[in-house]
mmCIF file of C-alpha atoms in Angstrom:
data_model
loop_
_atom_site.group_PDB
_atom_site.id
_atom_site.type_symbol
_atom_site.label_atom_id
_atom_site.label_comp_id
_atom_site.label_asym_id
_atom_site.label_seq_id
_atom_site.Cartn_x
_atom_site.Cartn_y
_atom_site.Cartn_z
ATOM 1 C CA UNK A 178 -6.351 3.291 32.635
ATOM 2 C CA UNK A 179 -3.003 3.593 30.589
ATOM 3 C CA UNK A 180 -2.261 0.254 32.117
ATOM 4 C CA UNK A 181 -5.495 -1.525 31.812
ATOM 5 C CA UNK A 182 -5.628 -0.794 27.729
ATOM 6 C CA UNK A 183 -1.843 -2.181 27.758
ATOM 7 C CA UNK A 184 -2.765 -5.014 29.329
ATOM 8 C CA UNK A 185 -5.301 -5.914 27.332
ATOM 9 C CA UNK A 186 -3.636 -5.013 23.648
ATOM 10 C CA UNK A 187 -0.903 -7.431 24.874
ATOM 11 C CA UNK A 188 -3.585 -10.158 25.734
ATOM 12 C CA UNK A 189 -5.207 -9.733 22.322
ATOM 13 C CA UNK A 190 -2.332 -9.578 20.451
ATOM 14 C CA UNK A 191 -1.356 -12.991 22.184
ATOM 15 C CA UNK A 192 -4.713 -14.558 21.117
ATOM 16 C CA UNK A 193 -5.021 -12.892 17.810
ATOM 17 C CA UNK A 194 -0.702 -13.983 16.935
ATOM 18 C CA UNK A 195 -2.272 -17.888 18.114
ATOM 19 C CA UNK A 196 -5.791 -17.089 15.627
ATOM 20 C CA UNK A 197 -4.587 -15.932 12.725
ATOM 21 C CA UNK A 198 -1.541 -18.610 12.885
ATOM 22 C CA UNK A 199 -4.126 -21.361 12.770
ATOM 23 C CA UNK A 200 -6.156 -19.343 10.134
ATOM 24 C CA UNK A 201 -8.734 -18.767 12.572
ATOM 25 C CA UNK A 202 -9.195 -15.175 12.209
ATOM 26 C CA UNK A 203 -9.042 -14.826 8.584
ATOM 27 C CA UNK A 204 -12.458 -15.534 8.023
ATOM 28 C CA UNK A 205 -13.997 -14.392 11.632
ATOM 29 C CA UNK A 206 -12.752 -10.526 11.466
ATOM 30 C CA UNK A 207 -13.307 -9.854 7.678
ATOM 31 C CA UNK A 208 -16.784 -9.652 8.189
ATOM 32 C CA UNK A 209 -17.411 -5.790 9.175
ATOM 33 C CA UNK A 210 -15.448 -4.489 6.400
ATOM 34 C CA UNK A 211 -17.843 -4.987 3.169
ATOM 35 C CA UNK A 212 -16.675 -5.153 -0.530
ATOM 36 C CA UNK A 213 -13.617 -3.005 -1.684
ATOM 37 C CA UNK A 214 -14.001 -0.944 -4.565
ATOM 38 C CA UNK A 215 -12.659 -2.710 -7.925
ATOM 39 C CA UNK A 216 -14.605 -1.341 -10.440
ATOM 40 C CA UNK A 217 -12.780 0.392 -13.430
ATOM 41 C CA UNK A 218 -12.567 3.388 -14.267
ATOM 42 C CA UNK A 219 -14.846 5.699 -16.775
ATOM 43 C CA UNK A 220 -11.982 5.767 -19.352
ATOM 44 C CA UNK A 221 -11.580 2.411 -19.365
ATOM 45 C CA UNK A 222 -12.770 0.488 -22.803
ATOM 46 C CA UNK A 223 -15.590 -1.980 -22.478
ATOM 47 C CA UNK A 224 -13.720 -5.474 -22.315
ATOM 48 C CA UNK A 225 -15.481 -8.778 -23.563
ATOM 49 C CA UNK A 226 -14.153 -12.139 -22.983
ATOM 50 C CA UNK A 227 -11.055 -12.838 -24.960
ATOM 51 C CA UNK A 228 -10.629 -9.131 -25.811
ATOM 52 C CA UNK A 229 -7.397 -7.371 -25.425
ATOM 53 C CA UNK A 230 -7.418 -4.173 -23.454
ATOM 54 C CA UNK A 231 -6.790 -0.464 -24.637
ATOM 55 C CA UNK A 232 -6.400 2.697 -22.257
ATOM 56 C CA UNK A 233 -5.476 6.175 -22.592
ATOM 57 C CA UNK A 234 -1.912 7.531 -24.259
ATOM 58 C CA UNK A 235 -1.947 4.831 -26.848
ATOM 59 C CA UNK A 236 -1.648 1.937 -23.799
ATOM 60 C CA UNK A 237 -3.032 -1.981 -24.287
ATOM 61 C CA UNK A 238 -2.695 -5.219 -24.103
ATOM 62 C CA UNK A 239 -2.945 -8.234 -26.051
ATOM 63 C CA UNK A 240 -5.931 -10.771 -24.647
ATOM 64 C CA UNK A 241 -3.405 -13.243 -23.497
ATOM 65 C CA UNK A 242 -1.959 -10.320 -21.343
ATOM 66 C CA UNK A 243 -5.194 -8.932 -20.421
ATOM 67 C CA UNK A 244 -6.515 -12.491 -19.101
ATOM 68 C CA UNK A 245 -3.461 -12.636 -17.350
ATOM 69 C CA UNK A 246 -3.434 -9.397 -15.329
ATOM 70 C CA UNK A 247 -7.547 -10.886 -14.915
ATOM 71 C CA UNK A 248 -6.305 -14.279 -13.119
ATOM 72 C CA UNK A 249 -3.833 -11.714 -11.070
ATOM 73 C CA UNK A 250 -6.830 -9.538 -9.576
ATOM 74 C CA UNK A 251 -8.985 -12.335 -8.996
ATOM 75 C CA UNK A 252 -5.950 -13.815 -6.896
ATOM 76 C CA UNK A 253 -5.333 -10.691 -5.073
ATOM 77 C CA UNK A 254 -9.162 -10.652 -4.135
ATOM 78 C CA UNK A 255 -8.821 -13.753 -2.826
ATOM 79 C CA UNK A 256 -5.631 -13.117 -0.986
ATOM 80 C CA UNK A 257 -6.741 -9.736 0.798
ATOM 81 C CA UNK A 258 -9.675 -11.596 2.136
ATOM 82 C CA UNK A 259 -6.712 -13.040 4.465
ATOM 83 C CA UNK A 260 -4.844 -10.025 4.533
ATOM 84 C CA UNK A 261 -7.179 -7.656 5.482
ATOM 85 C CA UNK A 262 -7.504 -9.031 8.718
ATOM 86 C CA UNK A 263 -4.050 -8.860 10.008
ATOM 87 C CA UNK A 264 -4.002 -5.509 8.768
ATOM 88 C CA UNK A 265 -6.814 -4.097 10.746
ATOM 89 C CA UNK A 266 -5.817 -6.118 13.816
ATOM 90 C CA UNK A 267 -2.471 -4.651 13.425
ATOM 91 C CA UNK A 268 -3.773 -0.958 13.374
ATOM 92 C CA UNK A 269 -6.092 -1.604 16.273
ATOM 93 C CA UNK A 270 -3.223 -2.988 18.386
ATOM 94 C CA UNK A 271 -0.841 -0.030 17.443
ATOM 95 C CA UNK A 272 -3.809 2.890 17.910
ATOM 96 C CA UNK A 273 -4.036 3.626 13.930
ATOM 97 C CA UNK A 274 -6.775 4.797 12.245
ATOM 98 C CA UNK A 275 -7.174 3.153 9.203
ATOM 99 C CA UNK A 276 -7.543 5.336 6.151
ATOM 100 C CA UNK A 277 -9.836 4.702 2.713
ATOM 101 C CA UNK A 278 -9.912 0.657 3.966
ATOM 102 C CA UNK A 279 -12.808 1.243 1.315
ATOM 103 C CA UNK A 280 -9.866 1.600 -1.506
ATOM 104 C CA UNK A 281 -7.974 -1.360 -0.313
ATOM 105 C CA UNK A 282 -8.222 -2.951 -3.662
ATOM 106 C CA UNK A 283 -6.287 -1.388 -6.832
ATOM 107 C CA UNK A 284 -8.784 -1.320 -9.808
ATOM 108 C CA UNK A 285 -7.930 -3.883 -12.437
ATOM 109 C CA UNK A 286 -7.961 -1.029 -15.536
ATOM 110 C CA UNK A 287 -5.256 1.037 -13.271
ATOM 111 C CA UNK A 288 -3.091 -2.377 -12.852
ATOM 112 C CA UNK A 289 -3.747 -3.149 -16.390
ATOM 113 C CA UNK A 290 -2.110 0.504 -17.051
ATOM 114 C CA UNK A 291 0.761 -0.342 -15.069
ATOM 115 C CA UNK A 292 1.200 -3.717 -17.023
ATOM 116 C CA UNK A 293 0.641 -1.895 -20.261
ATOM 117 C CA UNK A 294 3.397 1.134 -19.235
ATOM 118 C CA UNK A 295 5.893 -1.449 -17.937
ATOM 119 C CA UNK A 296 5.535 -3.396 -21.364
ATOM 120 C CA UNK A 297 5.963 -0.129 -23.377
ATOM 121 C CA UNK A 298 9.110 0.983 -21.136
ATOM 122 C CA UNK A 299 10.801 -2.593 -21.367
ATOM 123 C CA UNK A 300 10.593 -4.164 -25.085
ATOM 124 C CA UNK A 301 10.525 -7.997 -24.149
ATOM 125 C CA UNK A 302 9.250 -8.031 -20.715
ATOM 126 C CA UNK A 303 6.852 -10.609 -20.137
ATOM 127 C CA UNK A 304 3.131 -9.648 -18.784
ATOM 128 C CA UNK A 305 4.246 -11.773 -15.817
ATOM 129 C CA UNK A 306 7.386 -9.990 -15.118
ATOM 130 C CA UNK A 307 5.929 -6.864 -14.904
ATOM 131 C CA UNK A 308 3.004 -7.869 -12.603
ATOM 132 C CA UNK A 309 5.780 -9.589 -10.249
ATOM 133 C CA UNK A 310 6.874 -5.811 -9.597
ATOM 134 C CA UNK A 311 3.471 -4.785 -8.175
ATOM 135 C CA UNK A 312 3.601 -4.192 -4.722
ATOM 136 C CA UNK A 313 0.191 -2.217 -4.413
ATOM 137 C CA UNK A 314 -2.369 -4.098 -5.901
ATOM 138 C CA UNK A 315 -3.573 -4.269 -1.973
ATOM 139 C CA UNK A 316 -2.850 -1.692 0.024
ATOM 140 C CA UNK A 317 -3.774 -0.150 3.126
ATOM 141 C CA UNK A 318 -2.868 3.615 5.257
ATOM 142 C CA UNK A 319 -2.565 3.424 8.525
ATOM 143 C CA UNK A 320 -2.972 6.733 10.392
ATOM 144 C CA UNK A 321 -1.722 8.574 14.360
ATOM 145 C CA UNK A 322 -1.759 11.704 15.691
ATOM 146 C CA UNK A 323 2.335 13.072 15.625
ATOM 147 C CA UNK A 324 2.845 12.280 19.042
ATOM 148 C CA UNK A 325 2.066 8.263 18.726
ATOM 149 C CA UNK A 326 3.705 7.779 14.919
ATOM 150 C CA UNK A 327 6.572 6.658 15.939
ATOM 151 C CA UNK A 328 5.655 3.982 18.324
ATOM 152 C CA UNK A 329 2.555 3.502 16.685
ATOM 153 C CA UNK A 330 4.627 2.363 13.400
ATOM 154 C CA UNK A 331 7.151 0.437 15.272
ATOM 155 C CA UNK A 332 4.347 -1.774 17.166
ATOM 156 C CA UNK A 333 2.480 -2.514 13.915
ATOM 157 C CA UNK A 334 5.236 -3.532 11.319
ATOM 158 C CA UNK A 335 6.563 -5.679 14.573
ATOM 159 C CA UNK A 336 2.718 -7.403 14.544
ATOM 160 C CA UNK A 337 2.866 -7.722 10.595
ATOM 161 C CA UNK A 338 5.643 -9.438 11.134
ATOM 162 C CA UNK A 339 5.421 -11.626 13.636
ATOM 163 C CA UNK A 340 2.503 -13.414 11.926
ATOM 164 C CA UNK A 341 4.528 -13.894 9.004
ATOM 165 C CA UNK A 342 4.703 -11.175 6.635
ATOM 166 C CA UNK A 343 7.861 -10.615 4.913
ATOM 167 C CA UNK A 344 9.087 -7.064 4.444
ATOM 168 C CA UNK A 345 9.933 -6.341 1.115
ATOM 169 C CA UNK A 346 9.928 -2.230 1.151
ATOM 170 C CA UNK A 347 10.829 0.174 3.492
ATOM 171 C CA UNK A 348 10.982 3.551 1.866
ATOM 172 C CA UNK A 349 11.419 5.534 4.674
ATOM 173 C CA UNK A 350 11.350 9.498 3.527
ATOM 174 C CA UNK A 351 11.004 11.409 6.546
ATOM 175 C CA UNK A 352 14.525 12.385 6.907
ATOM 176 C CA UNK A 353 14.399 14.433 3.181
ATOM 177 C CA UNK A 354 14.649 17.721 2.679
ATOM 178 C CA UNK A 355 12.573 18.031 -0.556
ATOM 179 C CA UNK A 356 9.600 15.756 -2.026
ATOM 180 C CA UNK A 357 7.371 13.132 -0.511
ATOM 181 C CA UNK A 358 7.177 13.015 3.176
ATOM 182 C CA UNK A 359 5.967 9.588 4.971
ATOM 183 C CA UNK A 360 6.901 6.159 5.468
ATOM 184 C CA UNK A 361 5.480 3.380 2.640
ATOM 185 C CA UNK A 362 6.065 0.026 3.054
ATOM 186 C CA UNK A 363 6.225 -3.623 1.251
ATOM 187 C CA UNK A 364 4.985 -7.272 2.387
ATOM 188 C CA UNK A 365 4.582 -10.431 1.479
ATOM 189 C CA UNK A 366 1.646 -12.885 2.845
ATOM 190 C CA UNK A 367 2.966 -15.744 3.875
ATOM 191 C CA UNK A 368 0.291 -18.352 2.704
ATOM 192 C CA UNK A 369 -0.635 -16.828 -0.886
ATOM 193 C CA UNK A 370 2.630 -14.628 -1.452
ATOM 194 C CA UNK A 371 0.721 -11.821 -2.519
ATOM 195 C CA UNK A 372 2.593 -8.723 -2.418
ATOM 196 C CA UNK A 373 0.961 -5.560 -0.608
ATOM 197 C CA UNK A 374 1.534 -2.131 0.508
ATOM 198 C CA UNK A 375 1.236 -0.101 3.783
ATOM 199 C CA UNK A 376 1.497 3.117 4.017
ATOM 200 C CA UNK A 377 2.112 4.645 7.278
ATOM 201 C CA UNK A 378 1.242 8.373 7.990
ATOM 202 C CA UNK A 379 0.396 11.360 10.234
ATOM 203 C CA UNK A 380 -2.680 13.764 9.254
ATOM 204 C CA UNK A 381 -0.045 16.460 7.751
ATOM 205 C CA UNK A 382 1.802 14.062 5.492
ATOM 206 C CA UNK A 383 -1.643 12.154 4.459
ATOM 207 C CA UNK A 384 -3.131 15.689 3.650
ATOM 208 C CA UNK A 385 0.211 16.529 1.472
ATOM 209 C CA UNK A 386 -0.041 13.302 -0.313
ATOM 210 C CA UNK A 387 -3.596 13.588 -1.122
ATOM 211 C CA UNK A 388 -2.769 17.347 -2.179
ATOM 212 C CA UNK A 389 0.239 16.519 -4.373
ATOM 213 C CA UNK A 390 -1.337 13.602 -6.509
ATOM 214 C CA UNK A 391 -2.806 15.096 -9.217
ATOM 215 C CA UNK A 392 0.533 17.179 -9.396
ATOM 216 C CA UNK A 393 2.172 14.102 -9.521
ATOM 217 C CA UNK A 394 0.126 12.751 -11.938
ATOM 218 C CA UNK A 395 0.669 15.569 -14.190
ATOM 219 C CA UNK A 396 4.606 15.306 -13.724
ATOM 220 C CA UNK A 397 4.954 11.329 -14.883
ATOM 221 C CA UNK A 398 2.702 12.069 -18.271
ATOM 222 C CA UNK A 399 5.127 11.146 -21.231
ATOM 223 C CA UNK A 400 3.881 14.875 -22.643
ATOM 224 C CA UNK A 401 4.945 17.116 -19.880
ATOM 225 C CA UNK A 402 7.534 19.042 -20.721
ATOM 226 C CA UNK A 403 11.196 19.463 -18.674
ATOM 227 C CA UNK A 404 10.164 22.814 -17.318
ATOM 228 C CA UNK A 405 6.644 21.944 -16.416
ATOM 229 C CA UNK A 406 8.025 19.110 -14.209
ATOM 230 C CA UNK A 407 10.576 21.207 -12.563
ATOM 231 C CA UNK A 408 7.539 23.499 -11.510
ATOM 232 C CA UNK A 409 5.364 20.658 -10.751
ATOM 233 C CA UNK A 410 8.273 19.354 -8.242
ATOM 234 C CA UNK A 411 8.718 22.473 -6.871
ATOM 235 C CA UNK A 412 5.113 23.217 -5.650
ATOM 236 C CA UNK A 413 5.138 19.474 -4.352
ATOM 237 C CA UNK A 414 8.307 20.277 -2.144
ATOM 238 C CA UNK A 415 6.665 23.418 -1.287
ATOM 239 C CA UNK A 416 3.542 21.783 0.233
ATOM 240 C CA UNK A 417 5.681 18.555 1.887
ATOM 241 C CA UNK A 418 7.867 20.677 3.573
ATOM 242 C CA UNK A 419 5.372 22.434 5.823
ATOM 243 C CA UNK A 420 4.688 18.733 7.016
ATOM 244 C CA UNK A 421 5.833 18.477 10.527
ATOM 245 C CA UNK A 422 8.057 15.333 10.846
ATOM 246 C CA UNK A 423 7.480 13.366 14.170
ATOM 247 C CA UNK A 424 10.213 13.090 16.405
ATOM 248 C CA UNK A 425 12.451 9.741 15.489
ATOM 249 C CA UNK A 426 9.948 9.110 12.067
ATOM 250 C CA UNK A 427 13.395 9.774 10.597
ATOM 251 C CA UNK A 428 15.266 6.990 12.196
ATOM 252 C CA UNK A 429 12.711 4.300 12.009
ATOM 253 C CA UNK A 430 13.807 1.044 10.083
ATOM 254 C CA UNK A 431 12.027 -2.387 9.320
ATOM 255 C CA UNK A 432 11.360 -4.958 11.548
ATOM 256 C CA UNK A 433 14.076 -7.820 11.555
ATOM 257 C CA UNK A 434 12.672 -11.414 10.717
ATOM 258 C CA UNK A 435 11.357 -13.331 13.835
ATOM 259 C CA UNK A 436 13.902 -15.989 14.611
ATOM 260 C CA UNK A 437 12.495 -19.604 13.737
ATOM 261 C CA UNK A 438 13.204 -21.942 16.515
ATOM 262 C CA UNK A 439 15.999 -24.723 15.295
ATOM 263 C CA UNK A 440 14.506 -28.182 15.347
ATOM 264 C CA UNK A 441 14.807 -30.209 18.611
ATOM 265 C CA UNK A 442 16.869 -33.573 18.308
#
């Protein structure tokens, strides 16, 4: 049974590599997922064409910068339609569960908040420069059982790399004694150039991430006192310390870039 499954996956992997390489699977595999959630949050201010943007904490964007973010969102949504089939196929080949696929696109309001925060923290920076650093406008989470995790991550990362996605970030914190435990990776899609994030989790590390999210959000607020920030960090450390580390997870490294054959003649 195991041998049949392995051979079948290898055969399908080869077929998908050919299909995705010619662009065939980009549309053929995108149908089952349904639309992504991209609506603005309840705290967002209603915008009219040509308006700027105003958010919480005095954050704002000029009409021109707001338009730039809207254009970026449109391009990210278009790119996602080609990226998602590859990520879902890589997850299937590697035996992973895709978690929260409906949230694969970050909301426009969240992206505007990130750009506005970046502009505030870096006076003189352009909105384009802020947008260029956004690696999670399109994002995914893949999850395995502890005993399948290390082999699964290796396979999924190799598959994504073999399909031309460049590894831009590999943040492996499984070996840390304090704080977040998991593997967050960044990629650049070959055709659109769109950056996207893939998080690799176990059920326990994903639970800890969600359990600490509100603590992390409070910690990063400008008005949070140093004493409270320390307390919040200690609470996060305690939750992540209880997450088991899968065998070999702390030694996982980014896949090597595929070798491009030299031209003949």
